[in-house]
Coordinates of C-alpha atoms in Angstrom, one line a residue:
M581 CA 3.2 -0.9 23.1
P582 CA 6.3 1.3 23.6
R583 CA 7.1 2.4 26.9
W584 CA 6.6 6.1 26.4
Q585 CA 2.9 5.6 25.6
H586 CA 2.0 3.6 28.6
R587 CA 0.3 6.3 30.8
W588 CA -0.8 8.9 28.4
T589 CA -2.1 10.0 25.1
V590 CA -1.8 12.8 22.9
R591 CA -3.7 14.5 20.1
L592 CA -2.1 16.3 17.1
Q593 CA -3.5 19.3 16.8
S594 CA -5.3 20.1 13.3
E595 CA -3.1 23.0 12.4
Y596 CA -0.1 20.8 12.3
N597 CA 2.9 22.9 10.9
P598 CA 4.3 20.7 8.0
S599 CA 7.6 22.4 8.1
V600 CA 8.2 20.4 11.6
R601 CA 10.6 17.6 11.2
H602 CA 11.9 16.2 14.4
L603 CA 10.3 15.5 17.9
S604 CA 12.2 13.5 20.3
R605 CA 9.8 11.1 22.7
R606 CA 11.6 13.1 25.5
S607 CA 10.4 16.2 24.1
F608 CA 6.6 15.2 24.1
L609 CA 5.7 16.0 27.7
P610 CA 7.0 19.6 27.8
L611 CA 5.1 20.2 24.8
L612 CA 1.7 18.9 25.7
G613 CA -1.1 21.8 26.0
G614 CA -4.9 21.3 26.0
G615 CA -4.8 17.7 24.9
R616 CA -2.7 18.6 21.8
L617 CA 0.8 17.7 21.0
L618 CA 2.2 21.0 19.9
F619 CA 5.1 21.4 17.3
S620 CA 8.0 23.8 17.0
P621 CA 9.3 24.7 13.7
A622 CA 12.6 25.6 15.5
S623 CA 13.0 21.8 15.8
L624 CA 13.8 21.4 12.2
A625 CA 16.3 21.0 9.7
A626 CA 14.6 22.2 6.6
Q627 CA 14.4 20.0 3.1
G628 CA 11.7 19.1 1.2
M629 CA 11.6 15.3 1.9
A630 CA 12.2 13.7 5.2
T631 CA 16.1 12.9 4.6
R632 CA 17.0 11.9 8.1
N633 CA 20.5 10.9 7.3
V634 CA 20.4 7.7 9.2
K635 CA 23.5 5.4 9.3
A636 CA 22.9 1.9 8.3
A637 CA 23.5 -0.7 10.7
P638 CA 26.3 -3.3 10.6
R639 CA 25.4 -6.3 8.6
G640 CA 25.5 -9.6 10.3
K641 CA 27.1 -12.8 9.1
P642 CA 24.9 -14.5 6.5
S643 CA 22.7 -17.4 7.6
G644 CA 23.6 -19.7 4.6
I645 CA 20.0 -20.7 4.3
P646 CA 19.0 -21.4 1.1
F647 CA 16.3 -18.8 -0.5
L648 CA 13.8 -21.0 -2.5
A649 CA 12.2 -18.1 -4.5
R650 CA 13.7 -16.6 -7.6
F651 CA 12.2 -13.9 -9.5
T652 CA 12.6 -13.2 -13.4
D653 CA 11.0 -10.2 -15.1
V654 CA 8.7 -11.6 -18.2
A655 CA 6.9 -8.4 -18.5
E656 CA 8.3 -7.9 -22.7
A657 CA 7.4 -11.7 -23.0
A658 CA 4.1 -11.2 -21.6
G659 CA 3.3 -8.2 -23.8
L660 CA 3.5 -5.6 -21.0
T661 CA 5.6 -3.5 -23.3
A662 CA 4.1 0.2 -23.1
P663 CA 5.7 2.5 -20.7
T664 CA 4.5 4.3 -17.9
I665 CA 4.7 7.9 -18.7
Y666 CA 5.1 10.2 -15.7
G667 CA 6.8 13.7 -16.2
G668 CA 10.2 14.6 -17.4
I669 CA 12.8 11.7 -18.0
D670 CA 16.5 13.6 -16.9
R671 CA 14.7 16.4 -14.8
K672 CA 11.1 16.9 -13.0
D673 CA 10.5 20.5 -12.1
Y674 CA 7.4 20.0 -10.2
I675 CA 6.7 17.5 -7.5
V676 CA 3.4 15.8 -9.6
E677 CA 6.1 14.6 -12.0
T678 CA 7.9 12.6 -9.2
M679 CA 5.5 10.7 -7.3
G680 CA 4.4 8.3 -9.6
C681 CA 1.2 5.8 -9.4
G682 CA 0.1 2.6 -8.7
C683 CA -1.5 -0.5 -10.5
A684 CA -3.6 -3.7 -9.7
F685 CA -4.0 -7.4 -9.9
F686 CA -7.6 -8.1 -10.3
D687 CA -10.0 -10.5 -12.2
Y688 CA -12.2 -8.0 -14.1
D689 CA -14.0 -10.8 -16.1
N690 CA -14.0 -13.3 -13.4
D691 CA -12.5 -16.1 -15.3
G692 CA -10.0 -17.4 -12.5
W693 CA -7.1 -15.8 -13.9
L694 CA -5.5 -12.3 -12.8
D695 CA -5.7 -9.2 -15.1
V696 CA -3.5 -6.0 -15.0
L697 CA -4.0 -2.6 -14.5
L698 CA -1.4 -0.1 -15.0
L699 CA -1.9 3.6 -14.0
C700 CA 0.0 6.3 -16.2
G701 CA 0.8 9.8 -15.9
T702 CA 1.6 12.4 -18.6
R703 CA 4.0 15.3 -19.4
F704 CA 3.8 19.1 -18.6
G705 CA 3.0 20.3 -22.4
E706 CA 1.8 18.1 -25.1
A707 CA 1.1 14.6 -23.8
P708 CA 3.2 12.1 -25.8
G709 CA 1.4 9.6 -27.6
G710 CA 0.2 6.4 -25.3
A711 CA -0.1 8.3 -22.1
T712 CA -2.9 6.5 -20.9
N713 CA -3.9 4.0 -18.0
R714 CA -3.9 0.6 -19.4
L715 CA -6.0 -2.8 -18.9
Y716 CA -4.3 -6.0 -20.0
R717 CA -6.6 -9.3 -20.0
N718 CA -4.8 -12.2 -19.0
N719 CA -4.7 -15.1 -22.1
R720 CA -4.0 -17.6 -19.7
D721 CA -0.9 -18.7 -21.2
G722 CA 1.8 -16.3 -19.7
T723 CA 0.8 -13.4 -22.0
F724 CA -1.8 -10.7 -21.9
T725 CA -3.8 -8.8 -24.6
D726 CA -4.4 -4.8 -24.0
V727 CA -8.1 -4.0 -24.0
T728 CA -7.7 -0.6 -22.5
E729 CA -9.8 1.1 -25.6
R730 CA -12.5 -1.6 -25.7
A731 CA -12.9 -1.7 -21.7
G732 CA -13.4 2.4 -21.7
L733 CA -10.7 2.8 -19.4
A734 CA -8.4 4.7 -21.9
R735 CA -7.6 8.0 -20.2
T736 CA -4.7 10.5 -20.2
G737 CA -3.8 12.6 -17.0
W738 CA -1.9 12.5 -13.8
A739 CA -3.1 9.2 -12.3
S740 CA -2.2 8.1 -8.5
G741 CA -3.8 5.3 -6.7
V742 CA -6.4 2.6 -7.5
A743 CA -9.0 0.8 -5.2
V744 CA -10.8 -2.4 -6.4
G745 CA -14.0 -3.5 -5.0
D746 CA -17.5 -4.4 -5.9
Y747 CA -19.4 -1.5 -4.6
D748 CA -22.8 -2.2 -6.1
N749 CA -22.3 -6.2 -4.9
D750 CA -23.2 -7.2 -8.6
G751 CA -20.3 -9.7 -8.5
Y752 CA -18.0 -7.6 -10.8
E753 CA -15.1 -5.5 -9.1
D754 CA -15.4 -2.0 -10.1
L755 CA -12.5 0.4 -9.9
F756 CA -11.8 4.1 -8.5
I757 CA -9.0 5.8 -9.6
T758 CA -7.5 9.0 -8.1
Y759 CA -5.5 11.9 -9.8
W760 CA -4.2 15.1 -9.7
G761 CA -7.1 16.6 -11.2
D762 CA -10.4 14.6 -11.0
N763 CA -10.8 11.4 -9.5
V764 CA -13.3 8.7 -11.4
L765 CA -15.1 5.8 -10.6
Y766 CA -15.5 3.3 -13.0
H767 CA -18.6 0.7 -12.9
N768 CA -17.9 -2.9 -14.2
N769 CA -20.8 -3.6 -16.6
G770 CA -19.9 -7.3 -16.6
D771 CA -19.4 -7.6 -20.3
G772 CA -15.7 -6.7 -20.3
T773 CA -16.6 -3.2 -20.5
F774 CA -16.7 -0.4 -17.8
T775 CA -18.7 2.9 -17.1
D776 CA -17.4 6.3 -16.0
V777 CA -20.2 7.0 -13.3
T778 CA -18.3 9.4 -11.0
K779 CA -21.0 12.4 -11.7
A780 CA -23.9 10.2 -11.1
A781 CA -22.3 8.3 -8.0
G782 CA -21.4 12.0 -6.7
V783 CA -17.9 11.1 -5.8
G784 CA -16.6 13.7 -8.0
R785 CA -16.1 16.5 -5.7
N786 CA -12.9 16.1 -3.5
R787 CA -11.6 18.5 -0.7
T788 CA -8.2 18.9 -2.5
R789 CA -7.2 18.5 -6.3
W790 CA -4.6 15.7 -5.7
G791 CA -6.1 12.5 -4.7
T792 CA -3.7 9.8 -4.2
G793 CA -4.9 7.2 -1.6
C794 CA -8.0 5.5 -1.7
T795 CA -9.6 2.3 -0.3
W796 CA -13.1 0.9 0.0
I797 CA -14.1 0.2 3.2
D798 CA -17.6 -0.7 5.1
Y799 CA -17.0 1.2 8.1
D800 CA -20.8 1.2 9.3
R801 CA -21.2 -2.8 8.4
D802 CA -24.4 -2.3 6.5
G803 CA -22.9 -4.8 4.0
R804 CA -21.9 -1.9 1.3
L805 CA -18.7 -0.6 0.6
D806 CA -18.1 3.3 1.3
L807 CA -15.2 5.1 -0.1
F808 CA -12.3 6.9 1.7
V809 CA -9.7 9.1 -0.4
S810 CA -6.6 10.7 1.2
N811 CA -5.0 13.8 -0.4
Y812 CA -1.4 14.4 -0.8
L813 CA -1.4 18.3 -1.3
D814 CA -3.0 21.2 -3.1
F815 CA -0.5 21.9 -6.1
D816 CA -1.3 24.8 -8.3
L817 CA 0.9 24.8 -11.6
D818 CA 0.4 28.7 -11.8
T819 CA 1.8 29.4 -8.2
A820 CA 4.1 26.5 -7.5
P821 CA 7.7 27.5 -6.8
K822 CA 10.4 26.5 -9.3
P823 CA 13.4 24.0 -8.4
G824 CA 15.9 25.8 -6.2
A825 CA 13.4 28.6 -5.0
N826 CA 13.9 28.0 -1.4
Q827 CA 15.1 25.5 1.4
N828 CA 12.4 23.1 0.5
C829 CA 13.7 23.0 -3.2
M830 CA 17.0 21.6 -2.6
F831 CA 18.7 18.0 -2.0
K832 CA 22.2 18.3 -0.7
T833 CA 23.6 20.9 -2.9
V834 CA 21.5 20.4 -6.3
R835 CA 18.2 22.2 -7.2
V836 CA 15.2 20.1 -7.3
N837 CA 11.6 20.4 -7.1
C838 CA 9.8 21.9 -4.3
G839 CA 7.9 20.3 -1.5
P840 CA 6.3 18.8 0.2
R841 CA 7.2 20.9 2.7
G842 CA 6.4 24.4 2.1
L843 CA 3.1 23.2 0.2
P844 CA -0.3 23.3 1.5
T845 CA -1.2 19.7 2.9
G846 CA -4.1 17.7 1.6
L847 CA -7.3 17.0 3.2
H848 CA -9.4 13.7 3.2
S849 CA -12.7 12.4 2.2
L850 CA -15.2 9.9 3.0
Y851 CA -18.0 8.9 1.1
H852 CA -20.9 6.7 2.5
N853 CA -22.4 4.2 0.1
N854 CA -26.5 4.9 0.0
G855 CA -27.3 1.5 -1.7
D856 CA -28.6 2.8 -5.0
G857 CA -25.5 3.5 -6.7
T858 CA -24.7 7.0 -5.3
F859 CA -22.9 8.3 -2.1
T860 CA -23.1 11.0 0.4
D861 CA -19.9 13.0 1.6
V862 CA -19.9 12.3 5.3
T863 CA -16.4 14.0 5.8
A864 CA -17.5 15.9 8.5
A865 CA -19.9 13.9 10.2
A866 CA -17.2 11.2 10.3
G867 CA -14.7 13.3 11.9
I868 CA -12.3 13.3 9.1
A869 CA -12.6 17.1 8.2
K870 CA -10.7 18.0 11.0
I871 CA -7.3 16.0 10.1
A872 CA -5.2 18.4 8.6
G873 CA -1.6 18.9 8.4
R874 CA -0.8 15.5 6.7
F875 CA 0.6 14.7 3.3
G876 CA -1.6 11.7 3.0
L877 CA -0.5 8.6 0.6
T878 CA -1.5 5.0 0.7
A879 CA -4.8 4.1 2.5
V880 CA -5.4 0.8 4.0
A881 CA -8.6 -0.6 5.7
A882 CA -8.1 -3.3 8.2
D883 CA -9.4 -4.1 11.7
F884 CA -6.2 -3.2 13.6
D885 CA -7.9 -3.2 17.1
E886 CA -9.7 -6.8 16.4
D887 CA -13.0 -5.0 17.7
G888 CA -14.8 -6.3 14.7
W889 CA -14.8 -2.8 12.9
T890 CA -12.8 -1.7 10.2
D891 CA -10.0 1.0 10.8
L892 CA -8.1 3.1 8.4
F893 CA -4.3 3.5 8.2
V894 CA -2.8 6.3 6.1
A895 CA 0.9 6.5 5.3
C896 CA 2.0 10.1 5.4
D897 CA 5.1 11.9 3.6
T898 CA 7.1 14.1 5.8
S899 CA 4.6 14.0 8.2
P900 CA 2.9 11.9 11.0
S901 CA 1.0 8.8 9.5
L902 CA -2.7 8.5 10.5
L903 CA -4.5 5.6 12.4
L904 CA -8.2 6.2 12.0
I905 CA -9.8 4.1 14.9
N906 CA -13.8 3.2 13.9
R907 CA -15.5 4.1 17.0
H908 CA -18.6 2.1 16.1
D909 CA -21.0 5.1 15.6
G910 CA -20.2 6.4 12.3
T911 CA -17.0 8.4 13.4
F912 CA -13.4 7.6 13.7
R913 CA -10.9 9.1 15.9
E914 CA -7.3 9.6 14.9
E915 CA -4.6 7.8 17.2
G916 CA -1.7 7.5 15.2
V917 CA 0.9 8.8 17.9
E918 CA -0.6 7.3 20.7
R919 CA -0.8 3.7 19.3
G920 CA 2.9 4.0 18.1
V921 CA 2.6 4.1 14.2
A922 CA 2.9 7.6 13.5
L923 CA 6.3 8.4 14.1
S924 CA 9.5 6.5 14.0
D925 CA 11.0 4.7 17.1
D926 CA 12.6 8.2 18.4
G927 CA 9.7 10.2 17.7
V928 CA 10.5 11.4 14.1
E929 CA 8.2 11.8 11.2
Q930 CA 9.4 10.0 8.3
A931 CA 8.6 10.3 4.2
G932 CA 5.9 7.4 4.6
M933 CA 4.8 6.2 0.9
G934 CA 4.0 2.5 0.7
V935 CA 2.5 0.2 3.1
G936 CA 2.6 -3.5 3.4
L937 CA 0.2 -5.5 5.7
G938 CA 0.2 -8.8 7.1
D939 CA 1.5 -10.9 10.1
Y940 CA 5.3 -11.4 10.0
N941 CA 5.4 -13.1 13.5
L942 CA 2.8 -15.2 13.2
D943 CA 0.8 -14.0 16.3
G944 CA -2.4 -13.5 14.4
R945 CA -2.0 -9.7 14.3
L946 CA -1.7 -7.4 11.3
D947 CA 1.5 -5.6 11.2
L948 CA 2.6 -2.6 9.1
F949 CA 5.7 -2.3 6.9
K950 CA 6.5 1.2 5.5
G951 CA 8.7 2.5 2.9
H952 CA 10.9 5.5 3.6
F953 CA 13.3 8.1 1.9
T954 CA 16.9 7.4 1.2
D955 CA 19.3 7.9 4.4
D956 CA 16.5 6.6 6.6
T957 CA 15.5 2.8 7.4
N958 CA 12.1 1.5 6.4
T959 CA 10.0 0.9 9.3
L960 CA 8.3 -2.5 10.5
Y961 CA 5.6 -1.9 13.5
R962 CA 4.7 -4.6 15.3
N963 CA 1.0 -5.1 16.4
E964 CA 1.2 -5.7 20.2
G965 CA -2.5 -6.4 20.4
E966 CA -5.8 -4.0 20.5
G967 CA -4.3 -1.9 17.7
N968 CA -1.1 -0.8 19.4
F969 CA 2.3 -1.0 17.9
S970 CA 6.0 -1.0 18.3
D971 CA 8.6 0.1 16.0
V972 CA 10.9 -3.0 15.7
T973 CA 13.3 -2.0 12.6
L974 CA 16.1 -2.3 14.3
S975 CA 15.8 -5.3 16.4
A976 CA 14.2 -7.2 13.0
G977 CA 17.4 -6.5 11.4
L978 CA 16.2 -3.8 8.7
G979 CA 18.2 -1.1 9.9
V980 CA 21.3 -2.7 7.4
E981 CA 19.6 -0.7 4.5
T982 CA 19.2 3.2 4.1
R983 CA 20.6 3.6 0.6
F984 CA 17.3 3.6 -1.3
T985 CA 13.8 5.4 -1.3
G986 CA 11.0 2.8 -0.9
W987 CA 7.6 2.8 -2.3
G988 CA 5.4 -0.3 -3.2
A989 CA 5.7 -2.7 0.1
G990 CA 4.7 -5.8 0.9
I991 CA 4.8 -8.3 3.8
V992 CA 4.4 -11.7 1.7
D993 CA 5.5 -15.5 1.8
L994 CA 7.7 -15.5 -1.5
D995 CA 8.9 -18.7 -0.9
N996 CA 5.9 -20.5 0.9
N997 CA 7.7 -21.8 3.7
G998 CA 5.0 -20.2 6.1
Y999 CA 7.1 -17.3 7.1
P1000 CA 5.9 -14.0 5.3
D1001 CA 8.9 -12.5 3.7
L1002 CA 9.2 -8.3 3.3
F1003 CA 9.6 -6.9 -0.3
L1004 CA 9.9 -3.5 -1.3
V1005 CA 10.3 -1.7 -4.7
T1006 CA 12.9 1.4 -4.7
G1007 CA 13.6 4.6 -6.8
N1008 CA 14.7 8.0 -6.2
V1009 CA 12.7 10.9 -7.0
Y1010 CA 15.3 13.3 -8.4
P1011 CA 16.7 12.5 -11.7
E1012 CA 18.9 15.5 -11.6
I1013 CA 21.4 14.2 -8.9
D1014 CA 22.0 10.9 -10.9
G1015 CA 25.9 11.1 -11.4
K1016 CA 26.3 14.1 -9.7
L1017 CA 25.9 13.1 -6.0
A1018 CA 27.8 10.1 -5.0
G1019 CA 25.6 7.3 -3.3
Y1020 CA 22.1 8.7 -4.7
P1021 CA 21.5 6.7 -7.9
Y1022 CA 18.3 7.4 -9.5
R1023 CA 17.6 3.9 -10.6
T1024 CA 17.8 1.1 -8.0
P1025 CA 17.0 -2.4 -7.2
R1026 CA 14.0 -4.1 -5.7
L1027 CA 14.7 -5.3 -1.9
V1028 CA 13.7 -8.8 -0.2
F1029 CA 13.9 -9.4 3.5
R1030 CA 13.8 -12.7 3.9
N1031 CA 12.0 -13.9 7.4
L1032 CA 14.3 -16.0 9.5
G1033 CA 11.6 -17.1 11.6
N1034 CA 12.9 -15.6 14.9
G1035 CA 11.5 -12.1 14.4
K1036 CA 14.6 -11.2 12.1
F1037 CA 15.2 -10.5 8.5
E1038 CA 18.0 -11.2 6.2
E1039 CA 18.3 -9.0 3.0
F1040 CA 18.5 -10.2 -0.5
I1041 CA 19.2 -8.5 -3.8
E1042 CA 21.3 -10.5 -6.0
G1043 CA 20.3 -13.9 -4.3
A1044 CA 16.6 -13.3 -5.1
G1045 CA 17.2 -13.6 -9.0
P1046 CA 17.7 -10.9 -11.7
G1047 CA 14.2 -9.5 -11.3
V1048 CA 15.0 -8.2 -7.9
E1049 CA 18.5 -6.8 -8.8
A1050 CA 17.4 -4.9 -12.0
R1051 CA 17.4 -1.1 -11.6
H1052 CA 14.4 1.2 -12.0
A1053 CA 13.0 4.1 -10.9
S1054 CA 9.9 2.3 -9.4
R1055 CA 6.7 3.1 -7.6
G1056 CA 3.6 1.2 -7.0
C1057 CA 3.6 -2.7 -6.9
A1058 CA 1.1 -5.5 -6.5
F1059 CA 1.3 -9.2 -5.3
G1060 CA -0.6 -12.1 -7.0
D1061 CA -0.5 -15.6 -8.8
F1062 CA -0.9 -14.5 -12.4
D1063 CA 0.2 -17.8 -13.9
N1064 CA -2.0 -19.5 -11.2
D1065 CA 1.3 -22.0 -10.2
G1066 CA 0.8 -21.7 -6.5
D1067 CA 3.3 -18.9 -5.5
L1068 CA 3.3 -15.1 -5.5
D1069 CA 4.4 -12.8 -8.5
V1070 CA 4.8 -9.0 -8.4
L1071 CA 3.6 -6.4 -10.7
I1072 CA 5.8 -3.3 -10.7
I1073 CA 5.4 0.4 -11.8
N1074 CA 8.8 1.8 -13.4
L1075 CA 8.9 5.7 -14.3
N1076 CA 9.1 6.6 -18.1
E1077 CA 9.9 2.5 -18.7
P1078 CA 7.7 -0.6 -19.4
P1079 CA 6.3 -2.3 -16.2
S1080 CA 8.2 -5.1 -14.7
L1081 CA 6.1 -8.4 -13.9
L1082 CA 8.3 -10.7 -11.8
R1083 CA 7.5 -14.4 -12.4
N1084 CA 8.6 -16.2 -9.0
D1085 CA 9.9 -19.8 -9.6
V1086 CA 9.8 -21.4 -5.9
S1087 CA 11.9 -24.6 -5.9
G1088 CA 11.4 -27.2 -3.3
D1089 CA 8.0 -29.0 -1.9
N1090 CA 6.5 -26.3 0.3
R1091 CA 2.9 -26.2 0.0
W1092 CA 0.2 -23.4 0.0
L1093 CA -3.3 -22.4 0.0
K1094 CA -5.3 -19.8 -1.3
V1095 CA -8.4 -18.5 0.2
K1096 CA -11.1 -16.2 -1.6
L1097 CA -14.0 -14.8 0.4
V1098 CA -17.4 -13.8 -1.1
G1099 CA -19.7 -11.6 1.3
T1100 CA -23.3 -12.2 1.5
E1101 CA -24.4 -10.1 4.6
S1102 CA -20.9 -8.6 4.5
N1103 CA -19.8 -6.7 1.1
R1104 CA -19.4 -9.0 -1.5
S1105 CA -15.8 -8.4 -2.0
A1106 CA -15.3 -9.1 1.8
I1107 CA -12.9 -6.1 1.9
G1108 CA -11.9 -5.6 5.7
A1109 CA -12.2 -9.6 6.4
R1110 CA -9.4 -11.1 8.2
V1111 CA -8.4 -14.5 7.7
T1112 CA -6.3 -16.4 10.1
V1113 CA -4.8 -19.7 9.1
E1114 CA -3.0 -22.3 11.5
H1115 CA -0.7 -24.9 10.4
G1116 CA 2.1 -26.9 11.8
G1117 CA 1.9 -25.0 14.9
K1118 CA 1.9 -21.5 13.2
R1119 CA -0.6 -19.2 13.1
Q1120 CA -0.9 -16.3 10.4
A1121 CA -3.4 -13.6 9.8
Q1122 CA -3.9 -11.5 6.5
N1123 CA -6.5 -9.1 5.6
V1124 CA -8.7 -8.4 2.6
S1125 CA -7.7 -5.0 1.0
S1126 CA -8.7 -2.8 -1.7
Q1127 CA -5.3 -0.9 -1.4
E1128 CA -2.0 -1.6 0.0
S1129 CA 1.7 -1.1 -1.4
Y1130 CA 2.2 1.7 -2.7
L1131 CA -1.5 3.2 -4.2
S1132 CA -1.9 -0.1 -5.4
C1133 CA -4.2 -3.5 -5.2
S1134 CA -3.1 -6.8 -4.7
D1135 CA -4.9 -10.1 -5.7
R1136 CA -8.1 -10.5 -3.5
R1137 CA -7.5 -14.6 -3.3
L1138 CA -5.3 -14.5 0.0
H1139 CA -2.0 -16.6 -0.4
F1140 CA -0.6 -18.7 2.5
G1141 CA 2.7 -20.7 2.3
L1142 CA 2.4 -23.5 4.5
G1143 CA 5.8 -25.3 4.5
T1144 CA 5.5 -29.0 4.8
A1145 CA 2.1 -28.8 6.5
E1146 CA -0.7 -31.0 4.2
T1147 CA -3.7 -29.0 5.8
A1148 CA -4.6 -26.0 7.7
D1149 CA -7.5 -24.8 10.0
V1150 CA -8.8 -21.4 8.7
E1151 CA -10.8 -19.0 10.6
V1152 CA -12.7 -15.8 8.7
C1153 CA -13.5 -12.7 10.8
W1154 CA -16.0 -11.2 8.2
P1155 CA -16.3 -7.3 8.2
N1156 CA -19.5 -7.3 10.1
G1157 CA -17.6 -9.1 13.3
K1158 CA -19.2 -13.0 12.5
K1159 CA -16.6 -15.7 12.4
Q1160 CA -16.3 -19.2 10.8
V1161 CA -13.8 -21.8 11.3
F1162 CA -13.1 -24.3 9.0
R1163 CA -11.0 -27.2 10.1
K1164 CA -8.2 -29.5 8.1
V1165 CA -8.3 -27.7 4.6
A1166 CA -6.0 -29.5 2.2
A1167 CA -3.0 -27.6 0.8
N1168 CA -2.2 -26.8 -2.9
Q1169 CA -5.4 -25.6 -3.5
L1170 CA -7.7 -22.4 -4.1
V1171 CA -11.0 -22.4 -1.4
V1172 CA -13.6 -20.1 -1.8
I1173 CA -15.6 -19.3 1.4
R1174 CA -19.1 -17.7 1.3
E1175 CA -20.1 -15.9 4.2
G1176 CA -22.4 -18.3 6.3
A1177 CA -21.7 -21.8 4.1
A1178 CA -21.2 -24.9 6.2
A1179 CA -18.3 -25.8 4.0
V1180 CA -15.7 -24.2 1.8
E1181 CA -15.9 -24.5 -2.0
R1182 CA -13.3 -26.1 -4.3
P1183 CA -13.4 -24.8 -7.4
P1184 CA -10.9 -26.2 -10.2
W1185 CA -7.9 -24.8 -10.0
P1186 CA -7.1 -23.2 -13.3
G1187 CA -3.3 -23.8 -12.8
R1188 CA -3.4 -27.4 -13.1

């Protein structure tokens, strides 16, 4: 835990002023009053997004260690050719056009091969043809078939985020999709089709009209998935200010769309699963209703303090991020500031968009990697135990990169060497400044920070392959093994372009293990479960999530690189707090673990 947090805690007042930008740790004590942290607008330098003008740290000498992963964009050959329409191309008048959306790798038909869901937006005025979310079925040969219409998922609107999970425990993954507009719950019918059950389920009403982050979470451990929805802000097209209208509508010297500062912040919602296909809004009863003043984006459900109860982390733009600690009685307490994940190491709120979740330093605890705005560092929070975090961005070597705006993020082992790397997609939000302001291109590359195994990372762009070097205005991304060849590939949303499908070709002889959990007493999707794998003296934890990255969902089969290890011990902590251990599980295979079973299942690996 950072030293300034040892002896006291603070609470953010619910009326937090979204125009507040900077608060030094040295300023905390004088600002404490009545147990609340008070912010003063006088401490601000106003601008819509949280640009901190941080200078990049000097780059060290390259390690010279070969990077064994290489990424190639195979989206066109795979049949993923439809563009993700999202606002204007050369200019964006409103913030709705800039934020983009997520995507998902998930197996909707249970055939053992990952299918693809790509969310989509639209444009103001007449929507262009083809502006719809798209579902692609995996043909098992490196290609995909568009099955959107047959599946019943065609819909035009401003989609934001997706959460995948089996909310009725029938064995098929369902979808919840947020919008600027009306959110939607799709029930998977098990025959290749989905049904919109939003109204019948009782999740249609939202506290604000711009749903963004969403995640399934069994917060009360009753074996049924509940639903948390974060909201970005209240946006009304009729009253929204135009570019350049005020200080929140300028970037440097260029007139741009307004916000998020200066616009009303969102309010968040929690729905309890009644077990009969319906949900009850328990936002107030759970203590969520009193949380205000945050521009909520990506939501992640995991047991951060390792007490056997699933918590929530919400990355927030231009405002302190949220860490909602589960109090075991149906309520949550917001503790982001005192636990070290609300602000940067120097007490500054950042433009938190995407969240990577994983165990980068192999201590068995879940760490966080958060993408931020240009002229700022992307932040790595190390979990010190019991849900307390330290900002280790600079000591880990991530301060060398401040050029790009980060969105979809992951803590993932890209080369199967047993040390999770960091992956980040980037893209500016202002096409108007492209070519006008030196150093602020609209389309930018992806980033790879290779884990050196000593708590430090080394940045790669060119060395990770043409799929990483390619420049796009990207937003959401998902991680998964779409071709079942034993490594992690990446699916990426590009605004007003077709998506990227980065096929990973790992060289060398590093081994791997995939773990798929099936809950019996816990929710069937096992969302919120933590798996810890020990091999070769290393110990790595991963979480089964419904949303991570930026408003996206990755492969529910957890992927562990094992390096040269031939076997691994696997421990599962289920969402209900119970644990199971399996010894000497062989490498290079997928194992299925059913809650309560005495042994793992070894289904035929479809990639062989």
